[in-house]
CSV table of C-alpha atoms and ligand atoms in Angstrom, one decimal:
chain,number,residue,atom,x,y,z
H,1,MET,CA,7.3,106.1,162.1
H,2,PRO,CA,9.2,103.7,159.9
H,3,VAL,CA,10.6,100.7,161.6
H,4,HIS,CA,12.2,99.6,158.4
H,5,SER,CA,11.3,101.1,155.0
H,6,THR,CA,10.2,98.2,153.0
H,7,THR,CA,7.4,100.1,151.4
H,8,ALA,CA,7.3,103.3,149.4
H,9,THR,CA,5.1,105.0,152.0
H,10,ALA,CA,7.4,104.4,155.0
H,11,TYR,CA,9.8,107.2,154.5
H,12,LEU,CA,7.2,109.7,153.3
H,13,ASN,CA,6.9,110.2,157.0
H,14,ASP,CA,10.0,110.4,158.9
H,15,MET,CA,13.8,110.1,158.5
H,16,ARG,CA,15.2,108.7,161.7
H,17,VAL,CA,18.4,110.6,162.7
H,18,LEU,CA,20.4,109.0,165.6
H,19,THR,CA,23.6,109.9,167.3
H,20,GLY,CA,25.5,108.9,170.6
H,21,ILE,CA,27.9,110.7,172.8
H,22,THR,CA,30.3,108.7,174.8
H,23,THR,CA,30.0,109.6,178.4
H,24,SER,CA,33.6,109.9,179.6
H,25,GLY,CA,33.8,113.7,179.7
H,26,ILE,CA,32.1,117.1,180.2
H,27,PRO,CA,31.0,118.9,177.0
H,28,HIS,CA,33.2,121.9,176.0
H,29,LEU,CA,32.7,124.8,173.6
H,30,GLY,CA,34.1,122.7,170.7
H,31,ASN,CA,31.5,119.9,171.3
H,32,TYR,CA,28.9,122.5,171.4
H,33,VAL,CA,29.8,124.2,168.1
H,34,GLY,CA,30.9,121.0,166.4
H,35,ALA,CA,28.2,118.6,167.4
H,36,ILE,CA,25.4,119.8,169.8
H,37,ARG,CA,24.4,122.9,168.1
H,38,PRO,CA,24.2,121.4,164.5
H,39,ALA,CA,22.5,118.3,165.8
H,40,LEU,CA,19.8,120.3,167.5
H,41,ALA,CA,19.4,122.5,164.3
H,42,ALA,CA,19.0,119.3,162.3
H,43,SER,CA,16.4,117.9,164.7
H,44,ARG,CA,14.2,121.0,164.3
H,45,ARG,CA,14.0,120.5,160.6
H,46,GLY,CA,10.7,118.9,159.5
H,47,GLY,CA,10.3,115.2,158.9
H,48,VAL,CA,13.1,114.3,161.3
H,49,ASP,CA,12.7,111.8,164.1
H,50,ALA,CA,15.7,112.5,166.2
H,51,PHE,CA,17.3,110.1,168.7
H,52,TYR,CA,20.1,111.1,171.0
H,53,PHE,CA,21.7,108.9,173.6
H,54,MET,CA,24.4,108.8,176.2
H,55,ALA,CA,26.8,106.0,175.1
H,56,ASP,CA,27.6,104.9,178.6
H,57,TYR,CA,28.5,101.3,177.6
H,58,HIS,CA,31.0,102.7,175.3
H,59,ALA,CA,32.4,104.8,178.1
H,60,LEU,CA,33.4,101.7,180.0
H,61,ILE,CA,35.8,100.8,177.2
H,62,LYS,CA,38.0,103.7,177.9
H,63,CYS,CA,37.1,104.7,181.5
H,64,ASP,CA,37.1,102.6,184.6
H,65,ASP,CA,36.3,105.5,187.0
H,66,PRO,CA,32.6,105.0,188.0
H,67,ALA,CA,32.2,108.5,189.4
H,68,ARG,CA,33.5,110.0,186.2
H,69,VAL,CA,31.0,108.0,184.1
H,70,GLN,CA,28.1,108.8,186.4
H,71,HIS,CA,28.9,112.6,186.4
H,72,SER,CA,29.5,112.6,182.7
H,73,ARG,CA,26.1,110.9,182.0
H,74,LEU,CA,24.2,113.6,183.9
H,75,ALA,CA,26.3,116.6,182.6
H,76,ILE,CA,25.9,115.5,178.9
H,77,ALA,CA,22.1,114.9,179.3
H,78,ALA,CA,21.8,118.3,181.1
H,79,THR,CA,23.9,119.9,178.4
H,80,TRP,CA,21.7,118.7,175.6
H,81,LEU,CA,18.5,119.7,177.4
H,82,ALA,CA,19.9,123.1,178.4
H,83,ALA,CA,21.0,123.7,174.8
H,84,GLY,CA,17.4,123.3,173.6
H,85,LEU,CA,16.7,119.7,173.1
H,86,ASP,CA,12.9,119.2,173.4
H,87,PRO,CA,12.3,115.8,174.9
H,88,ASP,CA,8.8,115.8,173.6
H,89,LYS,CA,10.1,116.0,170.0
H,90,ALA,CA,13.4,114.2,170.2
H,91,THR,CA,14.1,111.0,172.0
H,92,ILE,CA,16.8,111.2,174.6
H,93,TYR,CA,18.1,108.2,176.6
H,94,ARG,CA,20.9,106.2,178.0
H,95,GLN,CA,22.3,103.3,176.2
H,96,SER,CA,22.4,101.3,179.3
H,97,ASP,CA,18.7,101.7,179.9
H,98,ILE,CA,17.9,99.7,176.6
H,99,PRO,CA,18.6,96.0,177.3
H,100,GLU,CA,17.9,95.3,173.6
H,101,ILE,CA,21.1,96.9,172.7
H,102,PRO,CA,23.5,94.4,174.4
H,103,GLU,CA,21.2,91.6,173.2
H,104,LEU,CA,21.4,92.8,169.6
H,105,THR,CA,25.2,93.2,170.1
H,106,TRP,CA,25.4,89.5,170.5
H,107,LEU,CA,23.3,88.7,167.6
H,108,LEU,CA,25.4,90.9,165.4
H,109,THR,CA,28.6,89.6,166.9
H,110,CYS,CA,27.7,86.2,165.5
H,111,VAL,CA,27.5,87.5,162.0
H,112,THR,CA,30.5,89.8,162.1
H,113,ALA,CA,33.7,88.8,160.5
H,114,LYS,CA,36.6,88.9,162.9
H,115,GLY,CA,38.6,90.2,159.9
H,116,LEU,CA,36.3,93.2,159.7
H,117,LEU,CA,37.1,94.2,163.3
H,118,ASN,CA,40.8,93.7,162.7
H,119,ARG,CA,40.5,96.7,160.3
H,120,ALA,CA,38.9,99.1,162.7
H,121,HIS,CA,41.0,102.3,163.0
H,122,ALA,CA,40.9,102.5,166.8
H,123,TYR,CA,42.0,98.8,167.2
H,124,LYS,CA,44.6,99.0,164.5
H,125,ALA,CA,46.0,102.2,166.1
H,126,ALA,CA,46.4,100.4,169.4
H,127,VAL,CA,48.2,97.4,167.6
H,128,ASP,CA,50.5,99.8,165.6
H,129,ALA,CA,51.4,101.6,168.9
H,130,ASN,CA,52.2,98.3,170.5
H,131,ALA,CA,54.4,97.2,167.4
H,132,THR,CA,56.3,100.6,167.7
H,133,ALA,CA,56.9,100.0,171.4
H,134,GLY,CA,58.1,96.4,170.7
H,135,GLU,CA,55.1,95.0,172.7
H,136,ASP,CA,52.8,92.2,172.1
H,137,PRO,CA,50.4,93.3,169.4
H,138,ASP,CA,47.3,93.1,171.7
H,139,ALA,CA,49.0,94.3,174.8
H,140,GLY,CA,46.5,96.5,176.8
H,141,VAL,CA,43.7,95.8,174.2
H,142,THR,CA,40.5,94.7,175.8
H,143,ALA,CA,37.9,92.7,174.0
H,144,GLY,CA,35.7,95.8,174.6
H,145,LEU,CA,37.8,98.0,172.4
H,146,TYR,CA,37.9,95.3,169.8
H,147,MET,CA,34.1,94.9,169.9
H,148,TYR,CA,33.4,98.6,169.9
H,149,PRO,CA,32.2,98.7,166.3
H,150,VAL,CA,29.6,96.0,166.9
H,151,LEU,CA,28.2,97.7,170.0
H,152,MET,CA,27.9,100.8,168.0
H,153,ALA,CA,26.3,98.9,165.1
H,154,ALA,CA,23.7,97.7,167.7
H,155,ASP,CA,23.1,101.3,168.8
H,156,ILE,CA,22.1,102.3,165.4
H,157,LEU,CA,20.4,99.1,164.1
H,158,ALA,CA,18.2,98.6,167.1
H,159,PHE,CA,16.3,101.7,166.0
H,160,ASN,CA,16.7,101.4,162.2
H,161,ALA,CA,18.2,104.8,162.0
H,162,HIS,CA,18.6,106.2,158.5
H,163,LYS,CA,21.2,108.9,159.2
H,164,VAL,CA,23.9,109.1,161.8
H,165,PRO,CA,25.5,112.4,162.2
H,166,VAL,CA,29.2,111.8,163.3
H,167,GLY,CA,32.6,113.3,163.0
H,168,ARG,CA,34.9,112.1,160.2
H,169,ASP,CA,36.7,109.8,162.6
H,170,GLN,CA,33.5,107.7,163.1
H,171,VAL,CA,32.6,107.2,159.4
H,172,GLN,CA,34.3,103.9,159.4
H,173,HIS,CA,32.1,102.6,162.2
H,174,ILE,CA,29.0,103.5,160.3
H,175,GLU,CA,30.3,101.7,157.2
H,176,MET,CA,30.9,98.7,159.4
H,177,ALA,CA,27.3,98.9,160.8
H,178,ARG,CA,26.1,98.9,157.2
H,179,ASP,CA,28.2,95.8,156.5
H,180,ILE,CA,26.9,94.0,159.5
H,181,ALA,CA,23.3,94.9,158.9
H,182,GLN,CA,23.6,93.7,155.3
H,183,ARG,CA,25.2,90.5,156.4
H,184,PHE,CA,22.5,89.8,158.9
H,185,ASN,CA,19.7,90.6,156.4
H,186,HIS,CA,21.3,88.3,153.9
H,187,ILE,CA,21.8,85.4,156.2
H,188,TYR,CA,18.4,85.5,157.8
H,189,GLY,CA,16.7,86.4,154.6
H,190,SER,CA,14.8,89.5,155.3
H,191,ASP,CA,15.1,93.4,155.4
H,192,PHE,CA,15.3,93.5,159.2
H,193,PHE,CA,17.6,96.5,159.1
H,194,VAL,CA,17.8,99.7,157.3
H,195,LEU,CA,21.3,100.4,156.0
H,196,PRO,CA,22.4,103.5,157.9
H,197,GLU,CA,24.3,106.3,156.4
H,198,ALA,CA,26.9,108.6,158.0
H,199,ALA,CA,26.1,112.4,157.9
H,200,VAL,CA,29.3,114.4,158.2
H,201,GLU,CA,28.5,118.1,158.3
H,202,GLU,CA,31.1,119.7,156.1
H,203,GLN,CA,30.2,123.3,156.8
H,204,VAL,CA,30.5,123.0,160.6
H,205,ALA,CA,33.4,124.6,162.1
H,206,THR,CA,36.0,122.7,164.0
H,207,LEU,CA,36.8,125.1,166.7
H,208,PRO,CA,40.4,125.8,167.6
H,209,GLY,CA,41.4,125.6,171.3
H,210,LEU,CA,43.4,128.0,173.5
H,211,ASP,CA,46.6,127.1,171.8
H,212,GLY,CA,45.2,127.1,168.2
H,213,ARG,CA,45.2,123.4,167.8
H,214,LYS,CA,41.8,121.7,167.5
H,215,MET,CA,39.8,122.1,170.7
H,216,SER,CA,40.1,118.8,172.4
H,217,LYS,CA,40.2,117.4,175.9
H,218,SER,CA,43.3,115.3,174.9
H,219,TYR,CA,45.2,118.6,174.1
H,220,ASP,CA,44.0,120.2,177.4
H,221,ASN,CA,43.2,123.4,175.5
H,222,THR,CA,39.4,123.5,175.9
H,223,ILE,CA,37.0,126.3,176.9
H,224,PRO,CA,34.3,125.1,179.3
H,225,LEU,CA,30.8,125.3,178.0
H,226,PHE,CA,28.5,125.4,181.1
H,227,GLU,CA,30.5,123.7,183.8
H,228,GLY,CA,32.1,126.2,186.2
H,229,GLY,CA,29.8,128.9,185.2
H,230,ALA,CA,30.5,132.1,183.2
H,231,ARG,CA,33.6,132.7,185.3
H,232,ALA,CA,35.2,129.5,184.0
H,233,THR,CA,34.3,130.3,180.4
H,234,ARG,CA,35.7,133.8,180.8
H,235,ALA,CA,38.9,132.7,182.6
H,236,ALA,CA,39.6,130.1,179.7
H,237,ILE,CA,38.9,132.9,177.0
H,238,MET,CA,41.5,135.2,178.7
H,239,ARG,CA,44.1,132.3,178.3
H,240,ILE,CA,43.7,132.2,174.6
H,241,VAL,CA,47.2,132.4,173.1
H,242,THR,CA,47.8,135.5,171.1
H,243,ASP,CA,50.8,137.2,169.5
H,244,SER,CA,52.6,140.0,171.3
H,245,ARG,CA,51.3,142.8,169.2
H,246,GLU,CA,50.3,145.8,171.4
H,247,PRO,CA,47.0,147.7,171.4
H,248,GLY,CA,47.1,150.0,168.4
H,249,GLU,CA,49.1,147.6,166.3
H,250,PRO,CA,47.1,146.0,163.5
H,251,LYS,CA,46.2,142.3,164.1
H,252,ASP,CA,45.9,139.5,161.6
H,253,PRO,CA,42.4,138.1,162.4
H,254,ASP,CA,42.9,135.0,160.3
H,255,ALA,CA,46.0,134.0,162.2
H,256,SER,CA,44.1,134.1,165.6
H,257,SER,CA,42.0,131.4,167.1
H,258,LEU,CA,40.2,134.1,169.0
H,259,PHE,CA,38.8,135.4,165.7
H,260,THR,CA,37.8,131.9,164.6
H,261,ILE,CA,35.9,131.3,167.8
H,262,PHE,CA,34.2,134.6,167.5
H,263,ARG,CA,33.1,133.8,163.9
H,264,ALA,CA,31.4,130.5,165.1
H,265,PHE,CA,29.1,132.6,167.4
H,266,ALA,CA,28.4,135.8,165.3
H,267,ALA,CA,26.5,136.8,162.4
H,268,PRO,CA,28.5,137.7,159.2
H,269,GLU,CA,28.1,141.4,159.8
H,270,GLU,CA,29.3,141.3,163.3
H,271,THR,CA,32.2,139.1,162.3
H,272,ALA,CA,33.1,141.6,159.6
H,273,ALA,CA,32.9,144.5,162.1
H,274,PHE,CA,35.2,142.6,164.5
H,275,ARG,CA,37.7,141.9,161.7
H,276,ASP,CA,37.8,145.6,160.9
H,277,GLU,CA,38.4,146.4,164.6
H,278,LEU,CA,41.3,143.9,164.9
H,279,GLU,CA,42.9,145.1,161.8
H,280,GLY,CA,42.5,148.6,163.1
H,281,GLY,CA,44.4,147.8,166.2
H,282,LEU,CA,42.0,146.6,168.8
H,283,GLY,CA,44.0,145.3,171.8
H,284,TRP,CA,43.9,141.6,172.6
H,285,GLY,CA,42.5,142.1,176.1
H,286,GLU,CA,39.7,144.1,174.8
H,287,ALA,CA,39.1,141.5,172.0
H,288,LYS,CA,38.9,138.7,174.5
H,289,GLN,CA,36.4,140.7,176.5
H,290,ARG,CA,34.3,141.2,173.2
H,291,LEU,CA,34.6,137.4,172.5
H,292,PHE,CA,33.4,136.5,175.9
H,293,GLU,CA,30.4,138.8,175.8
H,294,ARG,CA,29.4,137.4,172.4
H,295,ILE,CA,29.6,133.9,173.5
H,296,ASP,CA,27.9,134.7,176.8
H,297,SER,CA,24.9,136.2,175.1
H,298,GLU,CA,24.2,132.9,173.5
H,299,LEU,CA,25.1,130.7,176.4
H,300,ALA,CA,23.9,132.5,179.5
H,301,PRO,CA,20.3,131.4,179.3
H,302,MET,CA,21.3,127.9,178.7
H,303,ARG,CA,23.7,128.0,181.4
H,304,ASP,CA,21.0,128.9,183.9
H,305,ARG,CA,19.0,125.9,182.8
H,306,TYR,CA,22.1,123.7,183.0
H,307,ALA,CA,22.7,124.7,186.5
H,308,HIS,CA,19.1,124.0,187.4
H,309,LEU,CA,19.2,120.5,185.9
H,310,MET,CA,22.5,119.7,187.5
H,311,ALA,CA,21.0,120.5,190.8
H,312,HIS,CA,17.9,118.5,190.1
H,313,PRO,CA,19.1,115.3,188.8
H,314,ASP,CA,15.8,113.7,189.4
H,315,GLU,CA,14.2,115.8,186.6
H,316,VAL,CA,16.9,114.7,184.2
H,317,GLU,CA,16.3,111.1,185.4
H,318,ALA,CA,12.5,111.3,184.6
H,319,ILE,CA,13.3,112.6,181.1
H,320,LEU,CA,15.8,109.9,180.4
H,321,MET,CA,13.6,107.2,181.6
H,322,ALA,CA,10.7,108.4,179.5
H,323,GLY,CA,13.1,108.6,176.5
H,324,ALA,CA,14.2,105.0,177.2
H,325,ALA,CA,10.6,103.8,177.4
H,326,ARG,CA,9.9,105.5,174.0
H,327,ALA,CA,13.0,104.1,172.4
H,328,ARG,CA,12.2,100.7,173.6
H,329,ARG,CA,8.8,100.8,171.9
H,330,ILE,CA,10.8,100.4,168.7
H,331,ALA,CA,13.6,98.1,169.9
H,332,THR,CA,11.6,95.6,171.8
H,333,PRO,CA,9.4,94.4,168.9
H,334,LEU,CA,12.4,94.5,166.6
H,335,LEU,CA,14.4,92.3,168.9
H,336,ALA,CA,11.4,89.9,169.3
H,337,GLN,CA,11.4,89.6,165.5
H,338,LEU,CA,15.2,89.0,165.4
H,339,ARG,CA,15.1,86.4,168.2
H,340,ASP,CA,12.5,84.6,166.2
H,341,ALA,CA,14.6,84.9,163.0
H,342,VAL,CA,17.7,83.4,164.4
H,343,GLY,CA,15.7,80.6,166.2
H,344,LEU,CA,15.6,81.9,169.7
H,345,GLY,CA,11.8,82.8,169.7
H,346,HIS,CA,9.3,81.5,172.1
H,347,GLY,CA,6.4,81.5,169.7
H,348,LYS,CA,5.6,78.6,167.3
H,349,ALA,CA,8.6,76.5,166.3
H,350,ARG,CA,10.1,77.3,163.0
H,351,SER,CA,10.0,74.5,160.4
H,352,ALA,CA,13.4,73.2,159.4
H,353,GLY,CA,13.0,74.9,156.1
H,354,GLY,CA,12.2,78.2,157.8
H,355,ARG,CA,15.4,80.0,156.9
H,356,LYS,CA,15.2,78.9,153.3
H,357,LYS,CA,11.7,80.2,152.9
H,358,GLY,CA,12.8,83.4,154.5
H,359,ARG,CA,15.5,83.7,151.9
H,360,LYS,CA,13.1,83.2,149.1
H,361,LYS,CA,10.8,85.9,150.5
H,362,ALA,CA,13.7,88.2,150.6
H,363,ALA,CA,14.4,87.7,147.0
H,364,ARG,CA,11.3,89.7,146.3
H,365,GLN,CA,11.9,92.4,148.9
H,366,ALA,CA,13.6,95.3,147.1
H,367,ARG,CA,13.0,98.6,148.7
H,368,PHE,CA,13.5,102.3,148.4
H,369,VAL,CA,15.7,104.3,150.8
H,370,SER,CA,15.4,108.1,150.7
H,371,PHE,CA,18.0,110.5,152.1
H,372,ARG,CA,19.0,114.1,152.1
H,373,GLU,CA,22.0,115.3,150.2
H,374,LYS,CA,24.6,117.8,151.7
H,375,ASP,CA,23.3,120.4,149.2
H,376,GLY,CA,19.9,120.1,150.8
H,377,SER,CA,18.1,118.2,148.0
H,378,PHE,CA,16.3,114.9,148.5
H,379,ARG,CA,17.0,111.7,146.7
H,380,PHE,CA,16.2,108.0,147.0
H,381,ARG,CA,17.8,104.8,146.0
H,382,LEU,CA,16.1,101.7,144.7
H,383,LEU,CA,18.0,98.8,146.5
H,384,SER,CA,17.8,95.1,145.6
H,385,ALA,CA,17.0,92.7,148.3
H,386,ASP,CA,20.8,92.3,148.9
H,387,GLY,CA,21.0,96.0,149.4
H,388,GLU,CA,22.8,96.6,146.2
H,389,GLU,CA,22.0,99.9,144.4
H,390,LEU,CA,19.8,99.4,141.3
H,391,ALA,CA,19.2,103.1,140.7
H,392,LEU,CA,19.7,106.5,142.2
H,393,SER,CA,17.0,109.2,141.8
H,394,ARG,CA,17.7,112.7,140.7
H,395,GLY,CA,17.6,115.4,143.3
H,396,PHE,CA,14.2,116.8,144.5
H,397,ASP,CA,13.5,120.0,146.4
H,398,ASP,CA,11.7,118.4,149.2
H,399,PRO,CA,10.8,115.1,150.6
H,400,ARG,CA,7.3,115.2,149.4
H,401,THR,CA,8.2,115.5,145.7
H,402,SER,CA,10.7,112.8,146.2
H,403,GLY,CA,7.9,110.6,147.7
H,404,GLU,CA,5.7,111.5,144.8
H,405,ALA,CA,8.3,110.4,142.3
H,406,ILE,CA,8.4,107.0,144.1
H,407,ARG,CA,4.7,106.7,143.9
H,408,ASP,CA,4.8,107.5,140.2
H,409,LEU,CA,7.4,104.9,139.7
H,410,LEU,CA,5.3,102.3,141.4
H,411,ALA,CA,2.1,103.3,139.7
H,412,ALA,CA,3.9,103.1,136.3
H,413,ALA,CA,5.9,100.0,137.3
H,414,ASP,CA,5.2,98.2,134.0
H,415,ALA,CA,5.2,101.3,131.8
H,416,ILE,CA,8.6,102.7,132.8
H,417,GLU,CA,11.3,103.0,130.2
H,418,ILE,CA,14.9,102.1,130.8
H,419,VAL,CA,17.2,103.7,128.2
H,420,PRO,CA,21.0,104.2,127.8
H,421,GLU,CA,22.2,107.6,128.9
H,422,GLY,CA,26.0,107.8,128.4
H,423,GLU,CA,27.6,105.1,130.6
H,424,VAL,CA,24.5,104.4,132.6
H,425,LEU,CA,20.8,103.7,132.1
H,426,ALA,CA,18.1,106.1,132.8
H,427,VAL,CA,14.8,105.1,134.3
H,428,GLN,CA,12.1,107.1,132.9
H,429,VAL,CA,8.4,107.7,133.7
H,430,ALA,CA,6.4,109.3,130.9
H,431,GLY,CA,9.6,110.4,129.1
H,432,ALA,CA,11.1,112.0,132.1
H,433,THR,CA,14.2,110.7,133.8
H,434,VAL,CA,13.6,109.9,137.4
H,435,ALA,CA,16.7,107.8,138.3
H,436,LEU,CA,20.0,106.6,136.9
H,437,THR,CA,21.7,103.3,137.4
H,438,PRO,CA,25.3,102.9,138.6
H,439,SER,CA,27.9,102.8,135.8
H,440,GLY,CA,29.5,99.5,134.6
H,441,VAL,CA,26.4,97.4,135.0
H,442,ASP,CA,25.1,94.8,132.5
H,443,ALA,CA,22.3,96.9,130.8
H,444,GLY,CA,19.9,94.1,130.1
H,445,ALA,CA,20.2,92.3,133.4
H,446,GLN,CA,20.0,95.6,135.4
H,447,ALA,CA,16.9,96.8,133.5
H,448,GLU,CA,15.4,93.4,134.2
H,449,ARG,CA,16.2,93.7,137.9
H,450,ILE,CA,14.7,97.1,138.2
H,451,ARG,CA,11.5,96.1,136.4
H,452,ALA,CA,11.2,93.1,138.7
H,453,SER,CA,11.8,95.0,141.9
H,454,LEU,CA,9.4,97.7,140.9
H,455,ALA,CA,6.7,95.2,140.1
H,456,ALA,CA,7.2,93.4,143.4
H,457,LEU,CA,7.1,96.5,145.3
H,458,ALA,CA,3.9,97.7,143.4
H,459,ALA,CA,2.4,94.3,144.2
H,460,GLU,CA,3.3,94.5,147.9
H,461,LYS,CA,1.8,97.9,148.1
H,462,GLU,CA,-1.5,96.8,146.6
H,463,GLY,CA,-1.6,93.5,148.6
K,1,LIG,N1,31.6,106.2,169.0
K,1,LIG,C1,30.9,107.4,169.0
K,1,LIG,C2,32.0,108.6,169.4
K,1,LIG,O1,32.9,108.3,170.1
K,1,LIG,C3,29.9,107.5,170.0
K,1,LIG,C4,28.8,106.6,169.7
K,1,LIG,C5,28.4,105.4,170.3
K,1,LIG,C6,27.9,106.7,168.6
K,1,LIG,N2,27.5,104.7,169.6
K,1,LIG,C7,27.0,105.5,168.6
K,1,LIG,C8,27.7,107.7,167.6
K,1,LIG,C9,26.1,105.3,167.6
K,1,LIG,C10,26.7,107.5,166.6
K,1,LIG,C11,25.9,106.3,166.7
K,1,LIG,O2,31.9,109.7,168.9
């Protein structure tokens, strides 16, 4: 497992995918379709090292009801396990069981520009609301809300995650985590942190709620997932708002959230058949019953497991503690390294020039970072020691061929050709283009940096 990918071989193995769920509520059907189900599907793809955690420190920022935080942590963990998360394959844990996270939060806080946090959407929204209300700009804003992005950066960076699946509203936080990581790497002169990337699943449906708006706790329009049993799910479905067309009258499936929800659970043929029936005059009451049955056939087995886990919290506890132990096997050594880097280590004293030396070393540490495109292809970037993109590879069909291309680049480090191609430069091995530089770079200097980085990486690999 890569702790950080400074060598070409590191990411031939695993891509670490990590995401957190704030423990202030109970998962509903929209969470299942929009986040849980796609995340579990992603974790089953080969070559993925999945980390899922209950962001219970984050919950304290918006919730001061201990019973609610406590119940939500259990319910969310039980939901993920019931929905098919295999704790032997993926790592599931609570944020608050990882003391390295708050510790890293402080180290990151000290390199984070206050101005960066001023620009965070959630904080800005609070300030704007205060301005509109004629209040003091920071009225009701805790330092916790302000620091939210730094805690989130620590969640990600403590495990050197490559990919962070999130909703669109969280993308800014991932960009901040990258910024903070880059800044720390630069100041302390080494590639301590992988620069994480947000993964926003474009195809995943946003489920409408009972009233047709996005399903969300804040609109009070949700359909329960497991909590309350089949009865609660069914009762909510019966409350989906429909138009007043009678049985026998043709319905417009595309104007109905009932149909959209059905589609999120059914195969295309089933969906097409349901559309025909609605257009043919199926009554809304009957349609709701069909929707419930369709959903229930997917959820019923999971619901049983959920009920079992909620009744046996000790089983969930054991899984979470094992997950925390596994997660800490990565975070503990990383934090030891970081403490040492900033001068808080217990080992041998650093010489006064230690930091400078570190910087010089970093100047040689370029690296490859591989990732998966939305279209399913695999690419890698060659990054300079500062994290700047030197070149972006073409797309490969699978991670193995992408890895081979990196090996070829390193093997041919002093025989590669760098030639102009339109506005950019093409990096070629044996006449075939492997990667392109960004546009607008100084051709001579860029070619020189690429050659130097590859030579350094090739030397590092040999040595
Ligand atoms: N802020 C995220 C949300 O509200 C939850 C979260 C906390 C998270 N830490 C994270 C998500 C780290 C991804 C990675 O949705």
